[in-house]
Short mmCIF file of C-alpha atoms and ligand atoms in Angstrom, two decimals:
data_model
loop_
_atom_site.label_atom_id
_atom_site.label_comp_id
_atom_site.label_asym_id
_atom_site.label_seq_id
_atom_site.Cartn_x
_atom_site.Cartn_y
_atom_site.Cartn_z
CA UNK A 152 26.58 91.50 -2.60
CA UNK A 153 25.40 88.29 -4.33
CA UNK A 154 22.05 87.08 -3.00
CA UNK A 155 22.47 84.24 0.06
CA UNK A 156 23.14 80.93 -1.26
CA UNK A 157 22.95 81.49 -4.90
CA UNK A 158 25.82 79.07 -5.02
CA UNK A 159 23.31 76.79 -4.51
CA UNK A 160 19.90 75.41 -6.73
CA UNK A 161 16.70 74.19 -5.99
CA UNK A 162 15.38 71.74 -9.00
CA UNK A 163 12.68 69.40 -9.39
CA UNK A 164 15.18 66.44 -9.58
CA UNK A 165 17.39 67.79 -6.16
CA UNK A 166 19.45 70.33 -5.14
CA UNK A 167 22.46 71.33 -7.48
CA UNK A 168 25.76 72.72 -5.97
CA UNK A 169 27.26 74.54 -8.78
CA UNK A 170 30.83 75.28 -7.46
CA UNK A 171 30.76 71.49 -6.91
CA UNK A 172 28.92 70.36 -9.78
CA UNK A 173 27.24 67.57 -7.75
CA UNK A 174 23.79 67.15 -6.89
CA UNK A 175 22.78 66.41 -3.36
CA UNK A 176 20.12 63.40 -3.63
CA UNK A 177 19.27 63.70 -7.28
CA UNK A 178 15.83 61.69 -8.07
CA UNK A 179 17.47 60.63 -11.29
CA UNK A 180 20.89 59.26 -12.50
CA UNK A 181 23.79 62.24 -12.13
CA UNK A 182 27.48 62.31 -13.16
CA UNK A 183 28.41 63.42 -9.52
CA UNK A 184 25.59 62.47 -5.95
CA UNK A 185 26.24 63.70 -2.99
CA UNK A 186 23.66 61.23 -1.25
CA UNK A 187 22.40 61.74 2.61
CA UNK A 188 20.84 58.52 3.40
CA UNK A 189 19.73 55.22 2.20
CA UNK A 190 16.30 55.03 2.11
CA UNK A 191 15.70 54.87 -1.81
CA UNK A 192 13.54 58.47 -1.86
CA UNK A 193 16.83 60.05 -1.28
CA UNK A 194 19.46 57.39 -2.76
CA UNK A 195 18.88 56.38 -6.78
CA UNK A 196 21.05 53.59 -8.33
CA UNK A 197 22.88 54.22 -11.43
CA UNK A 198 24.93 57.58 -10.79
CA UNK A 199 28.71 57.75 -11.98
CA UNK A 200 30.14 58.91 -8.83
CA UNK A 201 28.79 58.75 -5.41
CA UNK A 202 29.94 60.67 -2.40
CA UNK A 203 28.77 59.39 1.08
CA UNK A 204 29.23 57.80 4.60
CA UNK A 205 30.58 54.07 3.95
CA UNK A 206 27.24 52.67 5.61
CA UNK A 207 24.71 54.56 3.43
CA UNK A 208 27.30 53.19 0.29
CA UNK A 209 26.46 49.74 1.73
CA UNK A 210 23.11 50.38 1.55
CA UNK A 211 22.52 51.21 -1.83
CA UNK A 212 25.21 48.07 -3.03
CA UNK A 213 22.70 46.23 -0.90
CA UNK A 214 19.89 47.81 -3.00
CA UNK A 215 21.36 48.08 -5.88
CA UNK A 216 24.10 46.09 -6.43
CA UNK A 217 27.83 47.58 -6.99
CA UNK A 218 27.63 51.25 -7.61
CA UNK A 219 30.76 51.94 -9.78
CA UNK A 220 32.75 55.11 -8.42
CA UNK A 221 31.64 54.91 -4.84
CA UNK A 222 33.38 57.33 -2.17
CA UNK A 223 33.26 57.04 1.27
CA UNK A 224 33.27 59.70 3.58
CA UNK A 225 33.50 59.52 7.52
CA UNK A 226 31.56 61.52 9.83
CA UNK A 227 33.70 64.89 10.18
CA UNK A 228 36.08 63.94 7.13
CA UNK A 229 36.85 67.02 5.41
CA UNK A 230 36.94 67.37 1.82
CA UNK A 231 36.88 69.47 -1.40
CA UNK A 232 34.66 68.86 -3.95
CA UNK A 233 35.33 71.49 -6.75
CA UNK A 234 35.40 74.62 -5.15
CA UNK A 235 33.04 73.68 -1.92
CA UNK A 236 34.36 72.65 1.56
CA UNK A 237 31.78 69.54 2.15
CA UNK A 238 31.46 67.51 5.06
CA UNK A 239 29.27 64.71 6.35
CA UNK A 240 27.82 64.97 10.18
CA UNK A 241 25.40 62.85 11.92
CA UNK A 242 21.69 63.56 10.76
CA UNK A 243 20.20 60.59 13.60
CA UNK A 244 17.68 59.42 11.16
CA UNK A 245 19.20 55.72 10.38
CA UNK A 246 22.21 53.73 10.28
CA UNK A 247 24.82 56.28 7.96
CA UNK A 248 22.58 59.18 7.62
CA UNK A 249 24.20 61.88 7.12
CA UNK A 250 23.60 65.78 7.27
CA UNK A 251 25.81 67.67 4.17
CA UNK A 252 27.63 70.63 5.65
CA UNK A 253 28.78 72.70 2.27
CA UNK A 254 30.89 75.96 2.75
CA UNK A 255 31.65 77.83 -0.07
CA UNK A 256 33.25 81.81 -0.10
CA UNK A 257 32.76 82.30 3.77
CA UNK A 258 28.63 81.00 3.76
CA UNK A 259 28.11 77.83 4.79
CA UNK A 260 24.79 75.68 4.24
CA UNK A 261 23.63 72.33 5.82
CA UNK A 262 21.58 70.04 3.94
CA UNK A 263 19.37 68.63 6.55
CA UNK A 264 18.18 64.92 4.67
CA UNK A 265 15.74 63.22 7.06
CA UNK A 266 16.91 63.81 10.93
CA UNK A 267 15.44 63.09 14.30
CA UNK A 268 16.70 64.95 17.39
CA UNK A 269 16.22 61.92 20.18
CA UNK A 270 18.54 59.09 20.15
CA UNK A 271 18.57 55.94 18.02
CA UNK A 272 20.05 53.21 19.53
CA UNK A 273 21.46 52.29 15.56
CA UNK A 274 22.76 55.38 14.67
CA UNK A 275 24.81 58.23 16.26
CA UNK A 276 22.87 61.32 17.32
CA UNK A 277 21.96 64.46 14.93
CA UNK A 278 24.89 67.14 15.56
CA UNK A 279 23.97 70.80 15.32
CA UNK A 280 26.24 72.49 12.96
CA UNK A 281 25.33 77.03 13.54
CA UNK A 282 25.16 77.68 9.40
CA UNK A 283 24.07 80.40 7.38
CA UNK A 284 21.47 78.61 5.49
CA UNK A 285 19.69 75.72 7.03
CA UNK A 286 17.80 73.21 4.48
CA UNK A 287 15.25 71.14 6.27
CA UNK A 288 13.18 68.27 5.68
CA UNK A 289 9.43 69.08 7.19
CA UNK A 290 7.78 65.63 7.27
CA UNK A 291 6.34 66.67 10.15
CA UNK A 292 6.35 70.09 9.59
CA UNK A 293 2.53 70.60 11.41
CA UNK A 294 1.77 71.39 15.71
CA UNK A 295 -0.56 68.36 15.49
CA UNK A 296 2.48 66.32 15.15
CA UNK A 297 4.23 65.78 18.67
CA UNK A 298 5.80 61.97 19.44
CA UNK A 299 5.78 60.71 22.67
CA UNK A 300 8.76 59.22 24.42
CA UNK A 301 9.99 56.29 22.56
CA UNK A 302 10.14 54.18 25.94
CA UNK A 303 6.76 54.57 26.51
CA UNK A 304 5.44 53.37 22.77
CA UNK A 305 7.49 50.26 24.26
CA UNK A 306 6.55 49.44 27.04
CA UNK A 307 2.92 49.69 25.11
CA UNK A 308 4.53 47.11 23.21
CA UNK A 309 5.52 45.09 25.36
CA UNK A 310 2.90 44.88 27.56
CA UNK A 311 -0.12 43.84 24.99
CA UNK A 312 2.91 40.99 24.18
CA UNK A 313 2.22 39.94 27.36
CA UNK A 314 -1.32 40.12 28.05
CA UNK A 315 -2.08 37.08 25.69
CA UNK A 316 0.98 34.73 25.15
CA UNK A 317 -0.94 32.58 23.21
CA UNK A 318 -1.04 35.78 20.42
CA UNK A 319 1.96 37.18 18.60
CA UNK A 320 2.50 40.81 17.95
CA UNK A 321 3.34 41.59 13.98
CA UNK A 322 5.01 45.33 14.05
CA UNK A 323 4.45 47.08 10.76
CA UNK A 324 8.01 48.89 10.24
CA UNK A 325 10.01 49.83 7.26
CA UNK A 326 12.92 47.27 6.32
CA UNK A 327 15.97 49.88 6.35
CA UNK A 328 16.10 51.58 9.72
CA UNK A 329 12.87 51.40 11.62
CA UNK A 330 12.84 47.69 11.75
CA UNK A 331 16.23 47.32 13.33
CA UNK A 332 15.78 50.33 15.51
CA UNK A 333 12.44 48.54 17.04
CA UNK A 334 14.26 45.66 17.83
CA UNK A 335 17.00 47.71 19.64
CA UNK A 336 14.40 49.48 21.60
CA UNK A 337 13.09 46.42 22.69
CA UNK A 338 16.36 45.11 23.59
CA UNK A 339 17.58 48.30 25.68
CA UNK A 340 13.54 48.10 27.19
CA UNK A 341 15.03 44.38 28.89
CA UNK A 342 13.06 42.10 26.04
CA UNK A 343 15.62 39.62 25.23
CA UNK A 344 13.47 36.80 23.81
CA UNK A 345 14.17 35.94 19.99
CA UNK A 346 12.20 38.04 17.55
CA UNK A 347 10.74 36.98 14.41
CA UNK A 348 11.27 38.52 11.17
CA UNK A 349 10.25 38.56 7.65
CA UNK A 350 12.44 37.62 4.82
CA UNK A 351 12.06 41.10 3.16
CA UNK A 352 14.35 42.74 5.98
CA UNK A 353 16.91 40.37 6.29
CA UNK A 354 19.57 41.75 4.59
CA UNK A 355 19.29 45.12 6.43
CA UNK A 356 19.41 43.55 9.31
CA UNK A 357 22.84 41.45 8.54
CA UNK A 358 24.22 45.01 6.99
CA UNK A 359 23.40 46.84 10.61
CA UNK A 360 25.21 43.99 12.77
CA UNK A 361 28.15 44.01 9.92
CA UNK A 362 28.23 47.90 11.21
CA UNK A 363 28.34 46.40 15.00
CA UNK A 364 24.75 46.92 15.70
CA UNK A 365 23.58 44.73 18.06
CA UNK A 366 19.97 43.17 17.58
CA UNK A 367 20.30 40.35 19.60
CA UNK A 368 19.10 36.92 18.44
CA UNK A 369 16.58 37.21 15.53
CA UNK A 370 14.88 34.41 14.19
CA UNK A 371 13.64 33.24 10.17
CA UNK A 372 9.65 33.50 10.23
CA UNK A 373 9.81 30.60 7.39
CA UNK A 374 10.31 27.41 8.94
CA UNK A 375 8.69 28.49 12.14
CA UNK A 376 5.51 26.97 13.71
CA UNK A 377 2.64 29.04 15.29
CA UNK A 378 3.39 27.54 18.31
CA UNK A 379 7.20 28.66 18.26
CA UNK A 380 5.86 32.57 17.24
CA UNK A 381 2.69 32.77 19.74
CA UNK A 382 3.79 34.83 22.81
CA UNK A 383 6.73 36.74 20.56
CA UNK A 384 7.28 39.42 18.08
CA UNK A 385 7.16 39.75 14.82
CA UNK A 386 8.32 42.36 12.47
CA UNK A 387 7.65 43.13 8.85
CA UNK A 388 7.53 45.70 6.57
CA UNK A 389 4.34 47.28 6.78
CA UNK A 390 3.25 45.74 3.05
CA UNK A 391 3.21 42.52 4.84
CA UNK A 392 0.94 43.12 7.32
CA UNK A 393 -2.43 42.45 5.38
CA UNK A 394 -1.11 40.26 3.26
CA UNK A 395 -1.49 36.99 2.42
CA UNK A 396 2.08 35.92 4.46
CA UNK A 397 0.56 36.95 7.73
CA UNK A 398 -1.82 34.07 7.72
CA UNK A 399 0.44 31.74 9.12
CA UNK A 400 1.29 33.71 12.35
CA UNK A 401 -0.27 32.79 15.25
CA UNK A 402 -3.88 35.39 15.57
CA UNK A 403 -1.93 38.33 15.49
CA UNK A 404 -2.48 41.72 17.36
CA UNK A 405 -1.40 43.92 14.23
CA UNK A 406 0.98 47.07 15.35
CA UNK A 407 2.52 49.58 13.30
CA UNK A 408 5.37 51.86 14.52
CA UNK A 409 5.14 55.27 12.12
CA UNK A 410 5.17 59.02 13.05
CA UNK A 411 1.88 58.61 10.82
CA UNK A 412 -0.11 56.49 13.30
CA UNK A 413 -0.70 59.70 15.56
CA UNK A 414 -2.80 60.18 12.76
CA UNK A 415 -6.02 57.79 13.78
CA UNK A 416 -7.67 57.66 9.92
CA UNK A 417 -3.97 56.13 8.65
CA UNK A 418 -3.71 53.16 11.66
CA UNK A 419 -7.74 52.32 10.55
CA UNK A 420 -6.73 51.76 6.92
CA UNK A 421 -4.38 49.61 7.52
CA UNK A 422 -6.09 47.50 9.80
CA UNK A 423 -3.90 48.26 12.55
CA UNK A 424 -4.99 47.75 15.83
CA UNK A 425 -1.60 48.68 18.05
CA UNK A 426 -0.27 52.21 16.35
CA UNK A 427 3.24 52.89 17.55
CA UNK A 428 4.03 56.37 17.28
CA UNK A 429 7.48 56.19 16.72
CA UNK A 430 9.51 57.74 14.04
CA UNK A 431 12.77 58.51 12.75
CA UNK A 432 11.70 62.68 11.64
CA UNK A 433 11.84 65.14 13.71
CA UNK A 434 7.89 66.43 15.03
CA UNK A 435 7.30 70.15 15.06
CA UNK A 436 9.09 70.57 18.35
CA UNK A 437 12.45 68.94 17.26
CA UNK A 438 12.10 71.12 14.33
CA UNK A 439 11.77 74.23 15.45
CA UNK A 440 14.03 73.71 18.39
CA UNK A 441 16.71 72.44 15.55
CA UNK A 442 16.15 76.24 13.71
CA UNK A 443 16.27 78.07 16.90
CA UNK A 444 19.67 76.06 17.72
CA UNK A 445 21.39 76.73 14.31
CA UNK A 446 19.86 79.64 13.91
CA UNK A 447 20.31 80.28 10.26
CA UNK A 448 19.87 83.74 8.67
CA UNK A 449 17.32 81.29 6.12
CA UNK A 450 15.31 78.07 6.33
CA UNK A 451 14.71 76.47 3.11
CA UNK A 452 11.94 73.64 3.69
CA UNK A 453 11.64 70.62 1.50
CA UNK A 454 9.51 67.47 1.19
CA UNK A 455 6.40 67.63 3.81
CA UNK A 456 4.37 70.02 5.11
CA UNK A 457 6.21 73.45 4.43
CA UNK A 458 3.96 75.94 5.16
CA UNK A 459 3.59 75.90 8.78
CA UNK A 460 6.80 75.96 9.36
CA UNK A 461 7.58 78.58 7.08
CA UNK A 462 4.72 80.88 8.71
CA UNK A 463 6.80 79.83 12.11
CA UNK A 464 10.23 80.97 10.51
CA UNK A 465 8.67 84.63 9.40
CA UNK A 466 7.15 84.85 12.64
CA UNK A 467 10.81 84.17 14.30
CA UNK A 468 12.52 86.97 11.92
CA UNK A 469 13.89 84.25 9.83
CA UNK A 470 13.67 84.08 5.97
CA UNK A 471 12.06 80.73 4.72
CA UNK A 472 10.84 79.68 1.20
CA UNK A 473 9.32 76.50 0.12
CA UNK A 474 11.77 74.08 -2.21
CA UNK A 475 9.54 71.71 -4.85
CA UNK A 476 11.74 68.66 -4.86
CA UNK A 477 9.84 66.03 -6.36
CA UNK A 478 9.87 61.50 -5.49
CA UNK A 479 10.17 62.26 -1.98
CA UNK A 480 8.17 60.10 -0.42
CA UNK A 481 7.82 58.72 3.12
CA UNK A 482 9.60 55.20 2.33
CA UNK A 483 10.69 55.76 5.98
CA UNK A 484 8.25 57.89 7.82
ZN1 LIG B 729 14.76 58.87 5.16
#
């Protein structure tokens, strides 16, 4: 009996599927991706042929420009790729993200990407597919790490926006996902006033309403008095906020919305006086709930903290081992 999932190989540069002979996520240029999502940790320019959902292919043309030998796939499309059964579910993380379900001689493996387990107004909800081996991001792989209801970092929000309407709140958030699902929070938490956003996430945010999300009316902050912003929102990637750029907002209460500002040492170096705890990973509860769910026979833990979580999955019965991927980085957090 062959060892589980030796079908399958862990490299520095990704994870190689050698019945497929594509690479899930590959940190450099490949003959044949399989890609999960578009934040650019997990989706590199410049391979030959790409294989994922039509929004994450729009990201990276976005990103990129044209990617030559694109190929979307749908959520629950099934196809062959060599001599692998692969098909794309809902991961929840952002807009296209996708989880990689892979079945190959009767085992089957899901490659996690990034996923979240509560909803996301911009993106359909993470789908639990039972598998045989279960490959999971651990971002957030640590006990210390649980985020409180989404609403709640809201309403937070919104209620410092309207303690002082002569202020303007400037929300730290990163340009592909978090950024537009802030503003939908906001929108589904009643706030229907226009929000202000920098030029850096403008495109993302035309690609998610081309995909029929709705982010209500947005407004250019170039062009716009202090006057116009004071009393209303602003949001920008989180590079912006202690930059130069920021100067001609009107005295700003500086927020951040990260999984990372439960974390009080990371909102003080950034200067941030409002940390959000929102985030588009799962915490340790989601995590371990999403192992218990699938329950695989084994976990294999990527990019984060691995350890804890593999000490959980022994403790639980379940086989776990760390995988050294290397450029994943928390472009999303
Ligand atoms: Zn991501």
């Amino acid at each position: 009996m062959p060892r589980l999932g030796s079908w399958i190989e862990s490299h520095p540069e990704g994870i190689y599927v050698r019945p497929a002979d594509a690479w899930i996520d590959p940190s450099r240029p490949k003959a044949k991706a399989m890609v999960t999502h578009g934040h650019s940790d997990h989706a590199r320019g410049g391979h030959q042929a790409v294989l994922a959902t039509p929004e994450t292919l729009a990201i990276m043309e976005c990103r990129y420009g044209p990617q030559s030998g694109g190929q979307g796939i749908g959520y629950g499309e099934n196809i062959r790729v060599g001599e692998v059964d692969v098909s794309f579910v809902p991961a929840g993380h952002v807009l296209g993200s996708a989880q990689i379900v892979l079945e190959h001689k009767g085992e089957k493996a899901v490659v996690s990407g990034d996923y979240k387990r509560r909803p996301d107004p911009t993106c359909p909800c993470f789908v639990p597919v039972p598998c045989d081996i279960f490959i999971t991001e651990a971002t957030f792989g640590l006990p210390v790490f649980r985020h409180p209801d989404t609403g709640s970092e809201i309403d937070r929000l919104l209620h410092r926006l309207h303690a002082d309407p002569s202020r303007c709140i400037l929300v730290g958030a990163y340009a592909l996902g978090k950024a537009q699902r802030i503003i939908t929070e906001l929108r589904a938490r009643g706030h229907h006033d226009p929000i202000y956003f920098h030029g850096a996430i403008e495109r993302l945010n035309h690609l998610y309403q081309d995909f029929g999300v709705d982010l209500g009316e947005l407004r250019h902050t170039g062009g716009a008095t202090k006057q116009e912003m004071a009393g209303h929102i602003v949001i920008a990637p989180p590079g912006a906020l202690n930059d130069r750029w920021s100067r001609r907002l009107p005295d700003p209460v500086t927020a951040m919305a990260s999984g990372w500002m439960r974390i009080r040492q990371r909102a003080r170096q950034r200067n941030v006086e409002l940390p959000l705890i929102i985030s588009d990973h799962a915490d340790w509860d989601e995590l371990t709930m999403t192992i218990r769910e699938l329950s695989p026979t084994e976990v294999w833990i990527t990019h984060g903290r691995e350890e804890a979580l593999k000490h959980w999955c022994m403790t639980h019965q379940i086989k776990a081992c760390e995988l050294n991927l290397v450029g994943y980085e928390d472009e999303d957090d």
